[in-house]
Coordinates of C-alpha atoms and ligand atoms in Angstrom, one line a residue:
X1 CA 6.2 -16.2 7.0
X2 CA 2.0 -15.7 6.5
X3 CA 0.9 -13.0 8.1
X4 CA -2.2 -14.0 9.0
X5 CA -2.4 -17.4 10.0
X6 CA -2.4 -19.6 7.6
X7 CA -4.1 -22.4 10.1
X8 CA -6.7 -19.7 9.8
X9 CA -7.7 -20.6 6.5
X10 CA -11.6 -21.5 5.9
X11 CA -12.7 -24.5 4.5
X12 CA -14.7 -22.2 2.9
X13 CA -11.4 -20.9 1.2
X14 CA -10.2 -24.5 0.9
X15 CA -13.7 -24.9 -1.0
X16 CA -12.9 -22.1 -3.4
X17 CA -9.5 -23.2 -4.1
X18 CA -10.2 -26.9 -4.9
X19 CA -12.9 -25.3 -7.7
X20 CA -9.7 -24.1 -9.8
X21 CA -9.0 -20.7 -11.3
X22 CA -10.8 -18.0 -10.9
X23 CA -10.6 -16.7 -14.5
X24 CA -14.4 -17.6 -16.1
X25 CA -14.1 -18.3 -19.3
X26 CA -15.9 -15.6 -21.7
X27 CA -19.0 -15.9 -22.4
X28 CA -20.1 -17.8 -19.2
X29 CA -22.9 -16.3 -17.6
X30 CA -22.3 -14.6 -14.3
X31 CA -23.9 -16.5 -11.0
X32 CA -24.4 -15.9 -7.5
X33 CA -22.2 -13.0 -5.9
X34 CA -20.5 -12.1 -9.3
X35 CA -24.3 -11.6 -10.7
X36 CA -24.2 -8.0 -10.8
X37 CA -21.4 -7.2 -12.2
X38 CA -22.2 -6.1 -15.8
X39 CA -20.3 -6.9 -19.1
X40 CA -18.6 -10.2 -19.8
X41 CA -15.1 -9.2 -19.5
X42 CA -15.6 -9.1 -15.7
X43 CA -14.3 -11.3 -13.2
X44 CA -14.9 -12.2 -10.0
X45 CA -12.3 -10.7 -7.4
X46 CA -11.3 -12.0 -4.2
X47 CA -9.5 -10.8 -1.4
X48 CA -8.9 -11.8 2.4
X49 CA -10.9 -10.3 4.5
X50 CA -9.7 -10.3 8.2
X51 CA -13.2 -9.9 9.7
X52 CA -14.3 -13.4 8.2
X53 CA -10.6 -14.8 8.1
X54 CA -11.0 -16.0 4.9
X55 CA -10.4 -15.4 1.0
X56 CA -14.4 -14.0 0.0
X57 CA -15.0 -12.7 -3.4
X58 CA -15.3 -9.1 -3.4
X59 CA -18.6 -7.5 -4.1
X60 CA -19.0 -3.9 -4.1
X61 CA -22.0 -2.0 -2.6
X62 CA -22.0 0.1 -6.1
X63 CA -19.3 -0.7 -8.6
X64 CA -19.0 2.4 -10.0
X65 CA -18.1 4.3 -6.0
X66 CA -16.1 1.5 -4.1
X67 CA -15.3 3.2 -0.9
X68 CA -12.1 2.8 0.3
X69 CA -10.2 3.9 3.5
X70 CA -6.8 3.2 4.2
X71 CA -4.8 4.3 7.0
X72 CA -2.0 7.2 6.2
X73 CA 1.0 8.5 8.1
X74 CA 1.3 9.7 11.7
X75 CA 3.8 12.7 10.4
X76 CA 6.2 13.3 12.8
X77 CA 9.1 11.4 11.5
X78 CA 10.4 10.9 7.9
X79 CA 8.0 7.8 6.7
X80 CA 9.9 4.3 6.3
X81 CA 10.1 2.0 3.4
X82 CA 7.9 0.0 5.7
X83 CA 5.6 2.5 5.5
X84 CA 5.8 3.2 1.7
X85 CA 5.1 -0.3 1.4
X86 CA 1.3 0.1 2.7
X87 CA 0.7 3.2 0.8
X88 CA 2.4 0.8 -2.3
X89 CA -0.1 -2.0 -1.2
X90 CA -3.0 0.4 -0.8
X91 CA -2.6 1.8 -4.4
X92 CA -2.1 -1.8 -5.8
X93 CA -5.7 -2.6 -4.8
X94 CA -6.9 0.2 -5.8
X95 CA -5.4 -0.1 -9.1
X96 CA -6.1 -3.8 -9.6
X97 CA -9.9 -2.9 -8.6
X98 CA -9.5 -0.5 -11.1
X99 CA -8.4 -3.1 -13.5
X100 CA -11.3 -4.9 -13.1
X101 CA -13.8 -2.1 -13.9
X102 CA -14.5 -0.6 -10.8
X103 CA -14.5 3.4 -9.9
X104 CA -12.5 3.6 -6.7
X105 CA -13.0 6.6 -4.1
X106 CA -9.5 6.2 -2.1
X107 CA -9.4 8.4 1.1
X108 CA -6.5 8.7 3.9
X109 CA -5.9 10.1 6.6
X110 CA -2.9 12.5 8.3
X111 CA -2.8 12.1 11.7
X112 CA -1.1 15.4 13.0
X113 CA -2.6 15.1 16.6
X114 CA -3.3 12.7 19.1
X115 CA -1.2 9.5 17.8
X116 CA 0.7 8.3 21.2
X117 CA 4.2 6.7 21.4
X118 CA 1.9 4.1 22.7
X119 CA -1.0 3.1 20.6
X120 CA -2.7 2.6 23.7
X121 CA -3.1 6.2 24.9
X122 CA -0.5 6.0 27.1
X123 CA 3.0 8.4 26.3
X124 CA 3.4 11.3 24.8
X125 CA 2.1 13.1 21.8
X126 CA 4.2 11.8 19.0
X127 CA 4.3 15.1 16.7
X128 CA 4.5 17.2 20.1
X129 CA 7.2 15.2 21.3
X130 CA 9.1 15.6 17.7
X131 CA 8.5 19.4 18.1
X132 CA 9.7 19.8 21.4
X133 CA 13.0 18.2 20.2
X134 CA 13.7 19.8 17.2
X135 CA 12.3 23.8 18.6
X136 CA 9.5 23.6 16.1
X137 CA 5.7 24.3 16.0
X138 CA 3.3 21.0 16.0
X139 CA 2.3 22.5 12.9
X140 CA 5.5 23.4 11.1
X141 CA 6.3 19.4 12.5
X142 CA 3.5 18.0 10.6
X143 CA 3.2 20.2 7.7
X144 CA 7.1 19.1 6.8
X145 CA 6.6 15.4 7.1
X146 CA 3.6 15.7 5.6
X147 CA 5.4 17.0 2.5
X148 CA 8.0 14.8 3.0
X149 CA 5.5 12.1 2.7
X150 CA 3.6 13.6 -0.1
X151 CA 6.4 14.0 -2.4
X152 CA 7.6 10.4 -1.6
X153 CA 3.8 8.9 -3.1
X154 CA 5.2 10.7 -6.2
X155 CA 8.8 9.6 -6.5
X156 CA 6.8 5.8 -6.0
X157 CA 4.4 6.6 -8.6
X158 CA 1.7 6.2 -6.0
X159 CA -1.5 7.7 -7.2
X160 CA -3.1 10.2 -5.1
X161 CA -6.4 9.4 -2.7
X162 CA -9.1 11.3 -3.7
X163 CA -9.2 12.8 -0.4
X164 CA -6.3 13.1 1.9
X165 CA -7.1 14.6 4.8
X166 CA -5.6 15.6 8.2
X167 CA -7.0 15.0 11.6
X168 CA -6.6 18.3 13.3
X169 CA -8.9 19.9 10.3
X170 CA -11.9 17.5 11.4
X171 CA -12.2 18.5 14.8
X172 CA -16.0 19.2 14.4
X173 CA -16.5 15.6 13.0
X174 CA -15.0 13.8 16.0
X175 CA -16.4 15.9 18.5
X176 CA -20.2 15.2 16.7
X177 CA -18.8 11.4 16.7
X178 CA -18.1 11.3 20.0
X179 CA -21.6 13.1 21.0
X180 CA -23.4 10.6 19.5
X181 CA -21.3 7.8 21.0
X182 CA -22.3 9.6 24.6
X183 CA -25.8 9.4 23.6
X184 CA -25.9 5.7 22.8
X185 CA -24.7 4.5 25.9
X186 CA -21.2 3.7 24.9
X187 CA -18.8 6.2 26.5
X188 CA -17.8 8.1 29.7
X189 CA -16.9 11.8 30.8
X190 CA -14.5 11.2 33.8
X191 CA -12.1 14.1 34.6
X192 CA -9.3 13.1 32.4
X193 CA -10.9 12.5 29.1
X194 CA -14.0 11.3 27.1
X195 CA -13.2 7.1 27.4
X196 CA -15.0 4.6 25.2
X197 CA -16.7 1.8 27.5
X198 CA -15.0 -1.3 25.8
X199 CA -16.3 -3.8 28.3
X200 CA -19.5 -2.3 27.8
X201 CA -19.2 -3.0 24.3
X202 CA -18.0 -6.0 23.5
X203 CA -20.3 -7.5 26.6
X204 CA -19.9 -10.9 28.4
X205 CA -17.4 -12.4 25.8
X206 CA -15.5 -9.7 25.4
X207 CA -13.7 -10.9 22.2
X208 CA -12.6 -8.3 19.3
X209 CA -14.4 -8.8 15.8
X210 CA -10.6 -8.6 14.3
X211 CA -8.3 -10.2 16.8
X212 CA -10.9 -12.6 18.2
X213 CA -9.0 -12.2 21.6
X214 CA -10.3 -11.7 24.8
X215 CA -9.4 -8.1 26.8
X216 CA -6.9 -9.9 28.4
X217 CA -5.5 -12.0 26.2
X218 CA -4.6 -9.1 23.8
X219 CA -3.4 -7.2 26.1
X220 CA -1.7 -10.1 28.3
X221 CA 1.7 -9.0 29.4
X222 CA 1.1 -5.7 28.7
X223 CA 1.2 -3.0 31.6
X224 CA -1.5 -0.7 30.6
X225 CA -1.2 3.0 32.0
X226 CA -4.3 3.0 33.4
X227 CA -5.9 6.9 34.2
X228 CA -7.4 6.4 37.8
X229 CA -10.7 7.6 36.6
X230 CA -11.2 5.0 33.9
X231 CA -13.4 2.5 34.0
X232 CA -11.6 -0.3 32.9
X233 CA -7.8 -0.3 31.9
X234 CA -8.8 -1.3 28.2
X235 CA -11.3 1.4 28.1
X236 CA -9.9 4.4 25.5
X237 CA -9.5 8.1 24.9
X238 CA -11.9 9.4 22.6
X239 CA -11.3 12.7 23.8
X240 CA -8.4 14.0 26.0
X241 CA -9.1 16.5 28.6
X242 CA -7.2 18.2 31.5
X243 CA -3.7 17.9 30.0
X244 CA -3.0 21.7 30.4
X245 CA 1.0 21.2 28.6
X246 CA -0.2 19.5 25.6
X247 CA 0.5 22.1 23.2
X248 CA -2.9 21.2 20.6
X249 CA -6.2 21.8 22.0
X250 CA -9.9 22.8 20.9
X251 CA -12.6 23.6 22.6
X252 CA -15.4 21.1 22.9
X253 CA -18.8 20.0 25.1
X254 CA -16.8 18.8 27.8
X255 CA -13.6 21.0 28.0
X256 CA -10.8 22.0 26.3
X257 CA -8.3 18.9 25.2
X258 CA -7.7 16.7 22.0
X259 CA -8.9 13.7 20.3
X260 CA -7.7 9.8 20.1
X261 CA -6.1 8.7 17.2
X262 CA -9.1 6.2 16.9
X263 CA -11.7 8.5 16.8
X264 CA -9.7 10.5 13.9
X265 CA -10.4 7.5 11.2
X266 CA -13.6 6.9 12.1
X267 CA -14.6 10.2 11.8
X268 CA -13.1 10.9 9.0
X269 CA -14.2 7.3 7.1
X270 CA -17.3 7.8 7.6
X271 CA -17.5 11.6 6.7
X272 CA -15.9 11.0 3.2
X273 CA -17.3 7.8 2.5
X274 CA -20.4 7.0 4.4
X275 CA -21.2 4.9 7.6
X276 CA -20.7 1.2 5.8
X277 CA -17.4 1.7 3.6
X278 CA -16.5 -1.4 1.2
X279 CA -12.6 -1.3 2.4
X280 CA -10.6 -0.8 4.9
X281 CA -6.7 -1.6 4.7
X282 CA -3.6 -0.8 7.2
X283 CA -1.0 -2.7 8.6
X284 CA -1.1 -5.9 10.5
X285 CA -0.6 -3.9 13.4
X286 CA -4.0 -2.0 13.5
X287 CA -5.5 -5.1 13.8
X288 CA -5.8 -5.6 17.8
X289 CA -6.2 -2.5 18.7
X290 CA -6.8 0.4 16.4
X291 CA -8.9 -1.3 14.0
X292 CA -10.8 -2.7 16.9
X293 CA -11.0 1.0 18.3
X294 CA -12.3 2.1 15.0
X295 CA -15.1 -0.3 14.6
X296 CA -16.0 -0.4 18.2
X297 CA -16.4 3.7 17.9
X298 CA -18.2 3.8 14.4
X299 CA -20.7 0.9 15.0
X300 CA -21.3 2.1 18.5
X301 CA -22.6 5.5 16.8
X302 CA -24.3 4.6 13.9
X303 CA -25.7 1.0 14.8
X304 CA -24.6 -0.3 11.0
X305 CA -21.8 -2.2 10.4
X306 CA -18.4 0.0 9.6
X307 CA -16.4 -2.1 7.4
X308 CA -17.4 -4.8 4.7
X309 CA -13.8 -6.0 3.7
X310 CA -11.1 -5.1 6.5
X311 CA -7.9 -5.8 4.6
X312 CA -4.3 -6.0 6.2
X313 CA -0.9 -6.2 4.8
X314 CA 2.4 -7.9 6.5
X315 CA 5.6 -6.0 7.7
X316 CA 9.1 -5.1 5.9
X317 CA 11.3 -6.8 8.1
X318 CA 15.3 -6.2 8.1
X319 CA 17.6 -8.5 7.4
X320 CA 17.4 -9.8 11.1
X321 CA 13.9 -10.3 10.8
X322 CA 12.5 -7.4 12.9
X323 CA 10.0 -4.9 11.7
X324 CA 11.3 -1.8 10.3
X325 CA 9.8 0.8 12.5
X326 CA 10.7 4.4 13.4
X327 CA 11.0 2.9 17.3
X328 CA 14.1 1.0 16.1
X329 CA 15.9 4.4 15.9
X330 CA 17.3 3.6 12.6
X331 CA 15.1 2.7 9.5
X332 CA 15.6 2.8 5.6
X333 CA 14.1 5.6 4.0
X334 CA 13.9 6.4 0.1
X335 CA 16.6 8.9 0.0
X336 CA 18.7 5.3 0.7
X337 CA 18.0 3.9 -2.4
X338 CA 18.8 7.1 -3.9
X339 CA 21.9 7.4 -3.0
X340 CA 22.8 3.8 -3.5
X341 CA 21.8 4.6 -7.2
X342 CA 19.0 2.5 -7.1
X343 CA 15.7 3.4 -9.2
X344 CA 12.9 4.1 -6.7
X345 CA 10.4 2.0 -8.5
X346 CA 12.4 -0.8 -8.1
X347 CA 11.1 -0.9 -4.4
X348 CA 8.0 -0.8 -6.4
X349 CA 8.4 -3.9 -7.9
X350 CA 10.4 -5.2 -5.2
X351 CA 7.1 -4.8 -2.9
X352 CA 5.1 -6.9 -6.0
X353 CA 7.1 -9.9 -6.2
X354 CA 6.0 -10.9 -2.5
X355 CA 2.3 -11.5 -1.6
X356 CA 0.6 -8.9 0.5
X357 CA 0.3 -11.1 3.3
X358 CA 3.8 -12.4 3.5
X359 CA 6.2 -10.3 5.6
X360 CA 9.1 -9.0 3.1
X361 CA 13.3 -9.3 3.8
X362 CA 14.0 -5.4 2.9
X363 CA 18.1 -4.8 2.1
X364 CA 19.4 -3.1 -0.9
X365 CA 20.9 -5.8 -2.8
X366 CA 17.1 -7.6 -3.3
X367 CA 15.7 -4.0 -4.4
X368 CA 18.6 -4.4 -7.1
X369 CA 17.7 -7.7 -8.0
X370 CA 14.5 -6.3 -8.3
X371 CA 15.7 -3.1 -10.4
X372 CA 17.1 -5.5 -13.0
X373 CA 13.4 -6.7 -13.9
X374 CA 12.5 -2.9 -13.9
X375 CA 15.3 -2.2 -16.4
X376 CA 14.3 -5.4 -18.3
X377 CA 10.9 -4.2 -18.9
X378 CA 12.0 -0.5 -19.6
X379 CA 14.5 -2.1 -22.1
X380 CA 11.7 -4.1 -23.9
X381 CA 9.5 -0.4 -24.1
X382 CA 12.9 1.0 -25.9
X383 CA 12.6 -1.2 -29.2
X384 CA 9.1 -2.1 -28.9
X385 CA 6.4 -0.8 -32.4
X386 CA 4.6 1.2 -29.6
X387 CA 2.1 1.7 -33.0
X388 CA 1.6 -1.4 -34.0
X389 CA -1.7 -3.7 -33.0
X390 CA -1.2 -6.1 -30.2
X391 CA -1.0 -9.9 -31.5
X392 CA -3.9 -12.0 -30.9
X393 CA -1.7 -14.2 -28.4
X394 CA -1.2 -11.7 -25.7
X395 CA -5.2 -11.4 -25.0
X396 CA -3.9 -15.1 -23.0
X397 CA -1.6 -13.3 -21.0
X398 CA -4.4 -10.4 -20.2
X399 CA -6.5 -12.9 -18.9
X400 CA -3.6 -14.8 -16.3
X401 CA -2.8 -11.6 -15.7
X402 CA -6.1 -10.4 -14.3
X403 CA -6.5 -14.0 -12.8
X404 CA -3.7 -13.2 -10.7
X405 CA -4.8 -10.0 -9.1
X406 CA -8.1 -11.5 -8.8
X407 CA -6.8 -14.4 -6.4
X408 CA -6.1 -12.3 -3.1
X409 CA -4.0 -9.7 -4.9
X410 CA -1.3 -12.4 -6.1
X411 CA 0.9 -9.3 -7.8
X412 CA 3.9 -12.0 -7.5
X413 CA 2.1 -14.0 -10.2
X414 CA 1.0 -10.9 -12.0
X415 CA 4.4 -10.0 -12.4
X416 CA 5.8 -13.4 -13.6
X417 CA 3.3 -13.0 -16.0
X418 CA 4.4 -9.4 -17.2
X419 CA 8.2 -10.8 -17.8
X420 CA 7.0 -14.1 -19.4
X421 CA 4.9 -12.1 -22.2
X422 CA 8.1 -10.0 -22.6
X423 CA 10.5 -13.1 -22.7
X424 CA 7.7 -14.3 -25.1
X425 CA 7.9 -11.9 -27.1
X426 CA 11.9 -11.8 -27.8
X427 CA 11.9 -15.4 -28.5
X428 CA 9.2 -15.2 -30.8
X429 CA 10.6 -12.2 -32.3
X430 CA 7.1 -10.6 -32.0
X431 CA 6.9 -7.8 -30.5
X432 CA 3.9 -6.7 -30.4
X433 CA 2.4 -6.1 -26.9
X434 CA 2.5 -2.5 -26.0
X435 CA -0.8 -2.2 -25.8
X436 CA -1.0 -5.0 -23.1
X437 CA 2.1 -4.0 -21.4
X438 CA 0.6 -0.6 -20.7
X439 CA -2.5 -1.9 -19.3
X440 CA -0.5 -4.0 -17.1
X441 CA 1.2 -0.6 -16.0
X442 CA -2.0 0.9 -15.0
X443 CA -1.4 -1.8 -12.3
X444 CA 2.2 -2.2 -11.5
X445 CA 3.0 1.8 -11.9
X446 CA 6.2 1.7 -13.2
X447 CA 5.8 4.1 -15.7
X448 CA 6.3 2.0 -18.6
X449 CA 4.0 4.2 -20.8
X450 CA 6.6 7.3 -19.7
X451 CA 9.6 5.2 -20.8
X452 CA 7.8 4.1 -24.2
X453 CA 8.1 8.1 -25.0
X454 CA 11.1 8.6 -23.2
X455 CA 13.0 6.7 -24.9
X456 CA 11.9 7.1 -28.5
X457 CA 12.4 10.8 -27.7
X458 CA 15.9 9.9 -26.1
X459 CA 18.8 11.6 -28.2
X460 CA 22.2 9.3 -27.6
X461 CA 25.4 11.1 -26.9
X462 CA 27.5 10.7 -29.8
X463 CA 30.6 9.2 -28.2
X464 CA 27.7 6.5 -26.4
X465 CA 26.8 5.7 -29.9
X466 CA 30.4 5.0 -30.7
X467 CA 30.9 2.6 -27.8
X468 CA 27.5 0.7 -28.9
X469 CA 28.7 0.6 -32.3
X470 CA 32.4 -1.1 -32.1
X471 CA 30.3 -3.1 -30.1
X472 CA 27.7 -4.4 -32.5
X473 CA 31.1 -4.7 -34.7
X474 CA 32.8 -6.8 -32.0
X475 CA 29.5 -9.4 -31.3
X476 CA 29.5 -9.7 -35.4
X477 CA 33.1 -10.9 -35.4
X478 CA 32.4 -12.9 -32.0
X479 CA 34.8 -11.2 -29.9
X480 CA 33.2 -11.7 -26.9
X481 CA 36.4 -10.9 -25.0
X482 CA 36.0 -7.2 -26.8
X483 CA 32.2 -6.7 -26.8
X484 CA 32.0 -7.4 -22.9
X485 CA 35.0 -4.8 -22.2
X486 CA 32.9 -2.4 -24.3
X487 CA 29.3 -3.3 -22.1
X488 CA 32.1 -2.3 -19.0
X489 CA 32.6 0.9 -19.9
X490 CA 29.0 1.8 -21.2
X491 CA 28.0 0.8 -17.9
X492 CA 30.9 3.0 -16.2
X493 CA 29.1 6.0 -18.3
X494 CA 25.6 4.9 -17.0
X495 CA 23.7 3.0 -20.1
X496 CA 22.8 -0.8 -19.9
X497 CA 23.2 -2.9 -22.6
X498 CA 20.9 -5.9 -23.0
X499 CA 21.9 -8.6 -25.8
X500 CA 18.9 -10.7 -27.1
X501 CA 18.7 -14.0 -28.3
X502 CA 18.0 -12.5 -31.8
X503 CA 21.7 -11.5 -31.6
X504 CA 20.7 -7.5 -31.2
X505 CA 21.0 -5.7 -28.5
X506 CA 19.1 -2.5 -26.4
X507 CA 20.9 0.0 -24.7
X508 CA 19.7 2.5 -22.3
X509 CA 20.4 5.0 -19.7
X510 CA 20.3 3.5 -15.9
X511 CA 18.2 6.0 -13.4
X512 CA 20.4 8.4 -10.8
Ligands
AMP1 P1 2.4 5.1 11.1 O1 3.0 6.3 10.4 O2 3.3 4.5 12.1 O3 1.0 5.4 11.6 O4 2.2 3.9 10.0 C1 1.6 4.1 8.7 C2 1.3 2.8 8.1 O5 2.5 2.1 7.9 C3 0.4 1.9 8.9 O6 -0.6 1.3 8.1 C4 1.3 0.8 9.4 O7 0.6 -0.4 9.6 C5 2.3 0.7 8.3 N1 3.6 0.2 8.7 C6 4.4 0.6 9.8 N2 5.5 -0.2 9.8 C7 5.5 -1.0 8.8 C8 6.4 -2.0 8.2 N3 7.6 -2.3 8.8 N4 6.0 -2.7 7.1 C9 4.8 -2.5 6.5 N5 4.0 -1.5 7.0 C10 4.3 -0.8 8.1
ZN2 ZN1 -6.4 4.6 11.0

């Protein structure tokens, strides 16, 4: 299912895509949006932004310092696979912008304070409500999920932000935020917190830039808790006060209390990256109401618009079709593929062969179907003349590859792309395209260029290397009866064997 709509698509889109590819042939001189980008190996990139609900070709305010904000983890519970695929999505842009040339500056936030069990203000404190349960600090709550988290961006081969940075160590920058949205008008001191005046802002239509729904209807059917010294029910906390058991509080111009989780990102987006940021990515979920939050705040303060691409990525649904979420009380983590044997990057590539924009069906059996492209790929990087000089033929497949990415981010594309070079290049019996295969890496992070080492380093046990060899024996004589009761028990002892069309085969050690 689209995420967002696809009866939400442009004419302007519509336009685009009736003009064919987006790959411009070399040499052709660059036009129009794509004019300043330098060199001829550069291509134009698109991507959907929700503000304009359409496909628009990216261009950067400066090439060489894209700005980039995506939203992080709220860490009071152990992230999701849900979750790992936004932080997957996030780096995948990044990557494929890096693909294309451009210098990226990735920043994201921890939120460690002020996140509600509802996003709209109402609940209680989600890491305070995990550290009343489990007899722990807020601090010792967030500083272990926040490990937790950290060392699952590295098991997924997810590169780090330049900046990662929590909420409750930019307390100064929200309270200077929230000053400066006092002075302009746009907020409120009433007795229970500093609220944002949304009516006030979004004036007689009152419509959202992202959802493009009224007040009402976004939050029709909603009950809102709604403080008796707000304004308006849809008005927000940009600063909480008088809430004498909430266990984190600062001092600040109008009493002691805590921030909104709105005011966190803005603050820190526009501290790291400036007050107009090229990109800003999350979930489909931020879209009505903290994405809205976060460029009501900012362009409230700084009169300049917040965001120049606002980019969102669809769920990870179960089987049944419902969002994996931490609510649900049970949700897959990656210590599930773990111990179901399964490589971790296979979720990698599992989260690449759907679109961005298309929710994805998450259970164990698809990651493994999945996993078997991974070891396909790591098979080819066993045998392949990592020395040699590409041939001239894979310089096509560069250029569908980048296509791909270039069209909204298509990494399903990309990837059928990767595997037909590979398939390619066994029928052929030419094999050389490591050079290209690694590039492609840079994007799809599955550590191919690791495995290219690995396994020329890889010493095989001796009585492995018997079982492979009374198997070449048996596929000599054609005893396929033999040769397949010989892959059995290689498997039993944890190596894959992959038979080409060639008649040789590749052998190699499964992940656990
Ligand atoms: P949270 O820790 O709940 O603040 O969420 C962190 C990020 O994960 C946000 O960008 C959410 O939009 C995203 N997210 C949450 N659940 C899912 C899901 N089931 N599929 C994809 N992304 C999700
Ligand atoms: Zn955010």
């Amino acid at each position: 299912m689209a995420i967002v709509s696809d009866a939400a698509t442009t004419s302007s889109e519509e336009q685009r895509r009736a003009a064919g590819p987006q790959v411009w042939p070399p040499g052709t001189q660059l036009v129009g949006g794509s004019a300043n980008l330098k060199g001829s190996s550069l291509r134009p990139f698109f991507i959907y932004n929700s503000l304009s609900r359409s496909v628009e070709e990216f261009i950067a305010l400066d090439r060489d310092r894209v700005t980039y904000y995506s939203c992080g983890p709220t860490v009071y519970l152990r992230q999701h696979l849900g979750n790992m695929r936004s932080y997957i999505f996030a780096d995948t842009l990044k990557r494929a912008l890096e693909f294309n040339g451009y210098a990226v500056r990735h920043v994201m936030n921890i939120t460690d304070v002020g996140h509600m069990t509802s996003d709209e203000d109402a609940g209680e404190d989600k890491v305070e409500k995990t550290a009343r349960a489990e007899g722990r600090s807020p601090q010792e709550v967030a500083h272990f999920y926040r490990d937790l988290f950290l060392a699952d961006l590295n098991v997924l081969n997810i590169e780090m932000p330049e900046v990662i940075c929590a909420a409750s160590d930019h307390i100064a920058d929200m309270i200077a935020l929230i000053a400066r949205i006092l002075e302009r008008g746009f907020a409120y001191v009433a007795h229970s917190g500093v609220y944002f005046d949304v009516e006030k802002y979004r004036g007689a239509n009152r419509r959202g830039r992202l959802s493009r729904q009224s007040l009402d209807e976004q939050h029709a059917g909603q009950r809102l808790e709604h403080a008796p010294d707000k304004k308006s029910p849809h008005d927000f906390a940009l600063w909480v006060l008088n809430q004498p058991t909430h266990l984190m509080q600062w001092d600040s111009p109008w009493g002691r209390g805590y921030p909104g989780w709105h005011i966190e990102c803005s603050a820190m987006a526009m501290k790291y990256l400036g007050a107009t940021i090229d990109i800003h990515s999350g979930g489909i979920d931020h879209v009505p109401i903290h994405h809205e939050n976060e460029i009501a705040q900012s362009e409230s303060a700084t009169g300049r618009p917040f965001v120049r691409y606002f980019v969102h990525h669809a769920f990870l649904v179960g089987m049944e079709g419902a969002k994996i979420s931490k609510s649900a009380g049970k949700f897959p983590v990656l210590e599930d593929l773990i111990r179901a044997r399964v490589n971790p990057l296979a979720f990698r590539l599992f989260c690449l062969s759907a679109k961005y924009r298309s929710e994805l069906v998450f259970s164990i059996d698809a990651v493994r179907a999945a996993e078997r492209n991974l070891y396909y790929l790591y098979g080819f990087a066993a045998s392949a003349p990592v020395e040699e000089a590409d041939s001239p033929w894979t310089q096509a497949y560069r250029e569908r590859f980048q296509a791909a990415l270039n069209d909204d981010l298509n990494t399903p594309e990309a990837l059928a792309v990767v595997l037909e070079m590979v398939n390619k290049a066994y029928r052929d019996n030419d094999r050389r395209i490591c050079g290209t295969l690694k590039q492609f890496d840079r994007v799809l992070g599955i550590r191919l260029a690791e495995q290219f080492e690995y396994l020329k380093r890889l010493k095989v046990p001796a009585d492995i290397q018997a079982l492979i060899d009374e198997r070449a024996q048996a596929r000599s004589k054609k005893d396929f009866g033999r040769s397949d009761e010989l892959r059995m028990q290689l498997q039993a002892r944890g190596w894959e064997a992959k038979d080409n069309r060639d008649g040789t085969s590749e052998y190699m050690p499964r992940w656990n």
